[in-house]
Amino acid sequence: MRESSPDDSSLPPTKRRRFGGPSVPHLSTPFWFGDGDIVLEIGQHRFKVHRTRLQCSEIFSDMLAIPQPEDAEAVDGCPLVQLADSVQDWQVALKWIYDPDSFAVMQHPVPFPLLPSALRIATKYEIAALRAWAVSHLCARWPSDLERMDTASLPCAAEAITLARECEVPDILAAAFYALSLQRFGYNADGGRSHIVLSQADMRRLVIGRERLHDFATQLLLDPLSAAPGMPPFESCDNCREGLQHYWRAKVASDSQSPFERWLLREFYMMLTAPDTLFESGLCVTCLAWHKDAAWTRFDTLKTSMPRLFCL
Ligand SMILES: [Zn+2]
C-alpha cells in the first residue's frame, strides 16, 4: 500500500506527493516522453512530460521553482506530481500544451467536450493562453451579441451554464439560457435533461425566463399591431391590417410539433437583415414604416432584456 508523507496534508492537492512504490498498475498514455523530466499522475494514469512545457502554467511555474525535497518520490528518474483532476481534462490540456497550433486553427464550432476540459485546467492552473482559447470558443457558441447565436448554440447549453458558473465566464450566460429555453422538455433532447445538469437556482432562472418569453410571445399573438413594448399603439390602415397581423402572428407562433419554441430573436433579426420584400411591397408607406420600426424595436427590446428575463 502507498503511504502518505506524514506532513504533506497541509499542502494543496496538486503539491502533495506520495511516498513508497506504486502498487496499482498504471495505464500508458500518449504523453510519455522518453526525455521527459516530470511525471504527472492522475488516478491510474501517468504522463511523463517536460517541465519547460508546464511553464505555461503560473501554478506549475511557481511550484517547479521550489527545490524538490531529496526524499521525493521518483518515477523513471523523474519527480512525481499527483493531480486531483480528470484524466480527460489533462489529456486535452496536454494536447494544447504540446501542439497549440492545432487548437489555434480549429474553426467554430469546435467539439464541445474540448471546452470544459481546457477551461477547467486553464483556470485552475492559470494557463492564460489556453483559457483565452476556451473562452473565445465558448463566446462564439454563446455570444453576448445574441443575434450571432446559431444552431451550435443549442446543444450543451445546460453544460455551458454550469461551466460558466464553475470557471467564471458570465458573458455566455444570457445566450446559453436563451438557447436552453428554446428547447422543449417534452422532447428527449438537451432541454429535457437540464434539471440534471443545472443547479436549482439556475433551473429556477430557466423556468422563469421561459415563462416571461412565453408572455412576450402571447402578447404579440393577441395583438400584433400594438403590443410592442416601447412603441406607441398603432392603427394600421384597413388595407394593410389583416396582412400585417397575419405576418406577425406567423413569425411569433410556435409549432407544437417542433422540439423547439419559436426562436423569436432570430425571427426579428431576419426581418431586419433579410426582409420579405414581396410582403413589404404590399404595404403602404405608413404601415411599412411602422413594420420596420416594430421589427427593430421588438428585436432590440428582446435582446437587451434577455439577462433580466433570466434573472441574470
Ligand atoms: Zn397601410
Short mmCIF file of C-alpha atoms and ligand atoms in Angstrom, two decimals:
data_model
loop_
_atom_site.label_atom_id
_atom_site.label_comp_id
_atom_site.label_asym_id
_atom_site.label_seq_id
_atom_site.Cartn_x
_atom_site.Cartn_y
_atom_site.Cartn_z
CA MET A 1 0.00 0.00 0.00
CA ARG A 2 1.04 3.54 -0.57
CA GLU A 3 1.62 5.81 2.33
CA SER A 4 1.28 9.49 2.51
CA SER A 5 4.06 11.57 3.89
CA PRO A 6 3.09 12.49 7.45
CA ASP A 7 3.38 16.19 6.86
CA ASP A 8 2.15 16.72 3.32
CA SER A 9 -1.52 17.13 4.19
CA SER A 10 -1.00 20.84 4.63
CA LEU A 11 -0.03 21.18 1.00
CA PRO A 12 -2.63 21.74 -1.71
CA PRO A 13 -3.53 18.52 -3.52
CA THR A 14 -1.51 19.48 -6.55
CA LYS A 15 1.63 19.79 -4.50
CA ARG A 16 1.23 16.63 -2.43
CA ARG A 17 3.39 13.70 -3.19
CA ARG A 18 3.00 10.18 -2.02
CA PHE A 19 5.88 8.06 -0.93
CA GLY A 20 6.51 4.38 -1.34
CA GLY A 21 6.38 2.35 -4.51
CA PRO A 22 3.25 2.22 -6.59
CA SER A 23 1.22 -0.93 -6.12
CA VAL A 24 -1.52 -0.29 -8.67
CA PRO A 25 -0.96 -0.75 -12.38
CA HIS A 26 -0.63 2.49 -14.33
CA LEU A 27 -2.11 2.97 -17.72
CA SER A 28 0.06 4.13 -20.53
CA THR A 29 -0.84 7.45 -22.10
CA PRO A 30 0.16 9.15 -25.33
CA PHE A 31 2.06 11.70 -23.27
CA TRP A 32 5.00 9.59 -22.13
CA PHE A 33 8.18 11.12 -23.49
CA GLY A 34 11.47 9.25 -23.00
CA ASP A 35 13.27 12.52 -22.34
CA GLY A 36 10.51 13.90 -20.12
CA ASP A 37 11.66 15.19 -16.73
CA ILE A 38 8.48 15.17 -14.65
CA VAL A 39 5.71 12.61 -14.20
CA LEU A 40 2.12 13.70 -13.64
CA GLU A 41 -0.10 11.10 -12.03
CA ILE A 42 -3.88 11.33 -12.31
CA GLY A 43 -5.71 8.35 -10.91
CA GLN A 44 -4.11 5.38 -12.58
CA HIS A 45 -2.77 7.39 -15.49
CA ARG A 46 0.72 8.81 -15.73
CA PHE A 47 2.14 11.38 -18.10
CA LYS A 48 5.92 11.81 -18.43
CA VAL A 49 6.30 15.28 -19.78
CA HIS A 50 8.70 18.20 -19.88
CA ARG A 51 8.91 20.83 -17.15
CA THR A 52 9.60 23.51 -19.71
CA ARG A 53 6.20 22.78 -21.29
CA LEU A 54 4.45 23.17 -17.95
CA GLN A 55 5.94 26.65 -17.51
CA CYS A 56 2.93 28.00 -19.41
CA SER A 57 1.05 27.46 -16.13
CA GLU A 58 1.61 30.07 -13.41
CA ILE A 59 0.91 27.43 -10.78
CA PHE A 60 3.42 24.92 -12.18
CA SER A 61 5.90 27.68 -12.81
CA ASP A 62 5.83 28.63 -9.13
CA MET A 63 5.82 25.03 -7.97
CA LEU A 64 8.75 24.00 -10.12
CA ALA A 65 10.80 26.93 -8.85
CA ILE A 66 10.72 25.39 -5.37
CA PRO A 67 13.64 23.00 -4.77
CA GLN A 68 12.47 19.38 -4.68
CA PRO A 69 12.98 17.55 -1.38
CA GLU A 70 15.62 14.85 -1.61
CA ASP A 71 13.26 12.09 -0.49
CA ALA A 72 10.54 13.00 -3.02
CA GLU A 73 9.18 10.02 -4.87
CA ALA A 74 10.65 9.50 -8.29
CA VAL A 75 9.22 7.59 -11.23
CA ASP A 76 11.50 6.68 -14.09
CA GLY A 77 14.06 9.02 -12.57
CA CYS A 78 11.63 11.96 -12.55
CA PRO A 79 9.74 13.68 -9.73
CA LEU A 80 6.14 12.54 -9.42
CA VAL A 81 3.31 15.06 -9.07
CA GLN A 82 -0.15 13.76 -8.26
CA LEU A 83 -3.09 15.76 -9.54
CA ALA A 84 -6.70 15.52 -8.43
CA ASP A 85 -8.23 16.30 -11.81
CA SER A 86 -9.92 14.30 -14.53
CA VAL A 87 -7.67 12.43 -16.93
CA GLN A 88 -9.72 13.63 -19.85
CA ASP A 89 -9.21 17.25 -18.81
CA TRP A 90 -5.44 16.79 -18.67
CA GLN A 91 -5.33 14.94 -21.97
CA VAL A 92 -6.95 17.93 -23.63
CA ALA A 93 -4.66 20.36 -21.80
CA LEU A 94 -1.55 18.39 -22.74
CA LYS A 95 -2.64 18.27 -26.37
CA TRP A 96 -2.78 22.06 -26.29
CA ILE A 97 0.47 22.37 -24.34
CA TYR A 98 2.34 20.25 -26.91
CA ASP A 99 0.54 21.42 -30.03
CA PRO A 100 -1.19 24.76 -29.52
CA ASP A 101 -1.25 25.39 -33.27
CA SER A 102 -3.68 22.52 -33.81
CA PHE A 103 -6.07 24.28 -31.43
CA ALA A 104 -5.46 27.71 -32.94
CA VAL A 105 -6.60 26.58 -36.39
CA MET A 106 -9.84 24.99 -35.17
CA GLN A 107 -12.90 26.66 -36.58
CA HIS A 108 -16.15 27.42 -34.77
CA PRO A 109 -17.85 25.30 -33.59
CA VAL A 110 -15.09 23.23 -32.00
CA PRO A 111 -16.16 19.94 -30.38
CA PHE A 112 -17.80 20.96 -27.11
CA PRO A 113 -16.05 18.39 -24.86
CA LEU A 114 -12.73 20.16 -25.50
CA LEU A 115 -14.00 23.35 -23.91
CA PRO A 116 -14.80 22.26 -20.33
CA SER A 117 -11.58 20.25 -20.16
CA ALA A 118 -9.45 23.10 -21.46
CA LEU A 119 -11.19 25.71 -19.35
CA ARG A 120 -11.06 23.77 -16.07
CA ILE A 121 -7.32 23.06 -16.32
CA ALA A 122 -6.53 26.52 -17.68
CA THR A 123 -8.44 28.20 -14.85
CA LYS A 124 -7.15 26.01 -12.03
CA TYR A 125 -3.51 26.09 -13.14
CA GLU A 126 -3.57 29.62 -14.52
CA ILE A 127 -2.71 28.94 -18.16
CA ALA A 128 -3.79 32.25 -19.63
CA ALA A 129 -3.49 31.40 -23.32
CA LEU A 130 -5.46 28.15 -23.00
CA ARG A 131 -8.16 29.89 -21.01
CA ALA A 132 -8.36 32.61 -23.68
CA TRP A 133 -8.75 29.93 -26.36
CA ALA A 134 -11.54 28.15 -24.47
CA VAL A 135 -13.36 31.37 -23.55
CA SER A 136 -13.23 32.63 -27.14
CA HIS A 137 -14.85 29.43 -28.41
CA LEU A 138 -17.45 29.45 -25.64
CA CYS A 139 -18.29 33.04 -26.57
CA ALA A 140 -18.52 32.04 -30.25
CA ARG A 141 -21.15 29.45 -29.34
CA TRP A 142 -22.97 31.62 -26.81
CA PRO A 143 -22.21 35.20 -27.89
CA SER A 144 -23.19 38.24 -25.85
CA ASP A 145 -24.45 39.66 -29.17
CA LEU A 146 -27.40 37.30 -29.11
CA GLU A 147 -28.22 37.74 -32.80
CA ARG A 148 -24.96 35.94 -33.58
CA MET A 149 -26.27 32.73 -32.00
CA ASP A 150 -26.63 29.86 -34.42
CA THR A 151 -27.67 26.22 -34.21
CA ALA A 152 -24.36 25.44 -32.48
CA SER A 153 -25.81 27.32 -29.50
CA LEU A 154 -28.48 24.67 -28.92
CA PRO A 155 -26.58 21.54 -27.84
CA CYS A 156 -24.83 21.50 -24.46
CA ALA A 157 -26.33 24.84 -23.34
CA ALA A 158 -27.04 23.49 -19.85
CA GLU A 159 -23.48 22.18 -19.55
CA ALA A 160 -22.24 25.58 -20.69
CA ILE A 161 -24.20 27.32 -17.93
CA THR A 162 -22.72 25.02 -15.30
CA LEU A 163 -19.25 25.53 -16.76
CA ALA A 164 -19.71 29.31 -16.83
CA ARG A 165 -20.55 29.22 -13.13
CA GLU A 166 -17.64 26.94 -12.27
CA CYS A 167 -14.98 28.79 -14.28
CA GLU A 168 -16.41 32.32 -14.17
CA VAL A 169 -17.38 33.05 -17.77
CA PRO A 170 -20.56 35.08 -17.15
CA ASP A 171 -20.58 36.56 -20.67
CA ILE A 172 -22.08 33.40 -22.15
CA LEU A 173 -24.96 33.06 -19.69
CA ALA A 174 -27.66 35.07 -21.48
CA ALA A 175 -27.18 33.23 -24.78
CA ALA A 176 -26.91 29.83 -23.11
CA PHE A 177 -30.08 30.37 -21.07
CA TYR A 178 -31.92 31.58 -24.16
CA ALA A 179 -30.69 28.62 -26.22
CA LEU A 180 -31.84 26.25 -23.49
CA SER A 181 -35.21 27.96 -23.15
CA LEU A 182 -35.91 27.27 -26.84
CA GLN A 183 -35.79 23.52 -26.24
CA ARG A 184 -38.92 21.74 -25.12
CA PHE A 185 -38.71 19.42 -22.14
CA GLY A 186 -41.21 17.02 -23.69
CA TYR A 187 -38.62 16.06 -26.29
CA ASN A 188 -35.73 13.94 -25.22
CA ALA A 189 -33.12 16.47 -26.23
CA ASP A 190 -30.86 18.74 -24.22
CA GLY A 191 -33.70 20.75 -22.75
CA GLY A 192 -35.32 17.66 -21.30
CA ARG A 193 -32.39 16.86 -19.06
CA SER A 194 -31.48 20.38 -17.97
CA HIS A 195 -32.63 19.62 -14.46
CA ILE A 196 -29.86 17.03 -14.11
CA VAL A 197 -27.18 19.46 -15.17
CA LEU A 198 -28.25 22.82 -13.75
CA SER A 199 -28.13 23.98 -10.15
CA GLN A 200 -31.51 24.51 -8.52
CA ALA A 201 -31.07 28.28 -8.71
CA ASP A 202 -30.28 28.16 -12.44
CA MET A 203 -33.16 25.75 -13.07
CA ARG A 204 -35.43 28.32 -11.47
CA ARG A 205 -33.96 31.04 -13.70
CA LEU A 206 -34.64 28.88 -16.74
CA VAL A 207 -38.27 28.32 -15.79
CA ILE A 208 -38.84 32.00 -15.03
CA GLY A 209 -37.20 33.05 -18.29
CA ARG A 210 -39.37 30.64 -20.28
CA GLU A 211 -42.49 31.99 -18.61
CA ARG A 212 -41.52 35.56 -19.43
CA LEU A 213 -40.67 34.70 -23.04
CA HIS A 214 -43.99 32.92 -23.32
CA ASP A 215 -45.77 36.03 -22.03
CA PHE A 216 -43.89 38.17 -24.55
CA ALA A 217 -44.94 35.91 -27.44
CA THR A 218 -48.52 35.65 -26.21
CA GLN A 219 -48.86 39.43 -26.10
CA LEU A 220 -47.68 39.67 -29.70
CA LEU A 221 -50.02 36.90 -30.82
CA LEU A 222 -53.01 38.53 -29.19
CA ASP A 223 -52.31 41.97 -30.53
CA PRO A 224 -49.53 42.02 -33.13
CA LEU A 225 -50.02 45.67 -34.03
CA SER A 226 -49.99 47.41 -30.71
CA ALA A 227 -48.25 45.22 -28.21
CA ALA A 228 -44.70 46.28 -28.94
CA PRO A 229 -43.07 47.29 -25.68
CA GLY A 230 -41.62 50.75 -26.03
CA MET A 231 -43.79 51.64 -29.03
CA PRO A 232 -46.97 53.68 -29.17
CA PRO A 233 -50.15 51.81 -30.20
CA PHE A 234 -50.50 51.62 -33.96
CA GLU A 235 -53.65 51.88 -36.06
CA SER A 236 -52.86 50.41 -39.43
CA CYS A 237 -54.87 51.32 -42.49
CA ASP A 238 -57.69 48.98 -43.49
CA ASN A 239 -55.76 47.68 -46.50
CA CYS A 240 -52.67 46.54 -44.58
CA ARG A 241 -54.17 45.47 -41.23
CA GLU A 242 -55.00 41.88 -41.96
CA GLY A 243 -51.74 41.20 -43.81
CA LEU A 244 -49.67 42.73 -41.04
CA GLN A 245 -51.47 40.80 -38.32
CA HIS A 246 -51.12 37.54 -40.22
CA TYR A 247 -47.43 38.13 -40.95
CA TRP A 248 -46.51 38.91 -37.35
CA ARG A 249 -48.56 36.08 -35.87
CA ALA A 250 -46.89 33.63 -38.24
CA LYS A 251 -43.46 34.83 -37.08
CA VAL A 252 -44.33 34.53 -33.39
CA ALA A 253 -46.41 31.34 -33.19
CA SER A 254 -44.60 28.17 -32.15
CA ASP A 255 -45.20 24.86 -33.87
CA SER A 256 -46.47 22.43 -31.24
CA GLN A 257 -44.96 19.53 -33.19
CA SER A 258 -41.48 21.02 -33.12
CA PRO A 259 -38.96 20.15 -30.40
CA PHE A 260 -38.16 23.88 -30.27
CA GLU A 261 -40.01 27.01 -29.28
CA ARG A 262 -40.04 29.77 -31.87
CA TRP A 263 -36.63 31.46 -31.94
CA LEU A 264 -38.12 34.96 -31.71
CA LEU A 265 -34.87 36.87 -31.57
CA ARG A 266 -33.70 35.26 -34.78
CA GLU A 267 -37.06 35.85 -36.47
CA PHE A 268 -36.89 39.55 -35.62
CA TYR A 269 -33.26 39.76 -36.70
CA MET A 270 -34.09 38.11 -40.02
CA MET A 271 -36.87 40.65 -40.56
CA LEU A 272 -34.22 43.37 -40.23
CA THR A 273 -31.45 41.79 -42.25
CA ALA A 274 -33.33 39.72 -44.83
CA PRO A 275 -36.69 41.45 -45.19
CA ASP A 276 -39.54 39.76 -47.03
CA THR A 277 -39.61 42.19 -49.95
CA LEU A 278 -42.71 40.63 -51.52
CA PHE A 279 -44.70 41.12 -48.32
CA GLU A 280 -43.31 44.59 -47.73
CA SER A 281 -44.08 45.71 -51.28
CA GLY A 282 -47.78 45.20 -50.49
CA LEU A 283 -47.75 47.65 -47.55
CA CYS A 284 -48.47 51.35 -47.76
CA VAL A 285 -45.69 53.77 -46.80
CA THR A 286 -47.05 54.42 -43.30
CA CYS A 287 -47.60 50.75 -42.44
CA LEU A 288 -44.22 49.75 -43.89
CA ALA A 289 -42.51 52.37 -41.72
CA TRP A 290 -44.30 51.00 -38.64
CA HIS A 291 -43.48 47.41 -39.62
CA LYS A 292 -39.76 48.13 -39.91
CA ASP A 293 -39.78 50.15 -36.72
CA ALA A 294 -41.62 47.35 -34.91
CA ALA A 295 -39.12 44.73 -36.12
CA TRP A 296 -36.22 46.80 -34.83
CA THR A 297 -37.87 47.76 -31.53
CA ARG A 298 -39.02 44.21 -30.78
CA PHE A 299 -35.60 42.81 -31.65
CA ASP A 300 -33.79 45.37 -29.53
CA THR A 301 -36.21 45.03 -26.61
CA LEU A 302 -35.92 41.26 -26.54
CA LYS A 303 -32.16 41.29 -26.90
CA THR A 304 -31.46 43.86 -24.23
CA SER A 305 -33.94 42.39 -21.77
CA MET A 306 -32.64 38.82 -22.06
CA PRO A 307 -30.38 38.93 -18.95
CA ARG A 308 -33.28 40.36 -16.94
CA LEU A 309 -35.72 37.75 -18.26
CA PHE A 310 -33.48 35.03 -16.83
CA CYS A 311 -32.74 36.96 -13.60
CA LEU A 312 -29.04 37.22 -14.50
ZN ZN B 1 -51.26 50.63 -44.68
#
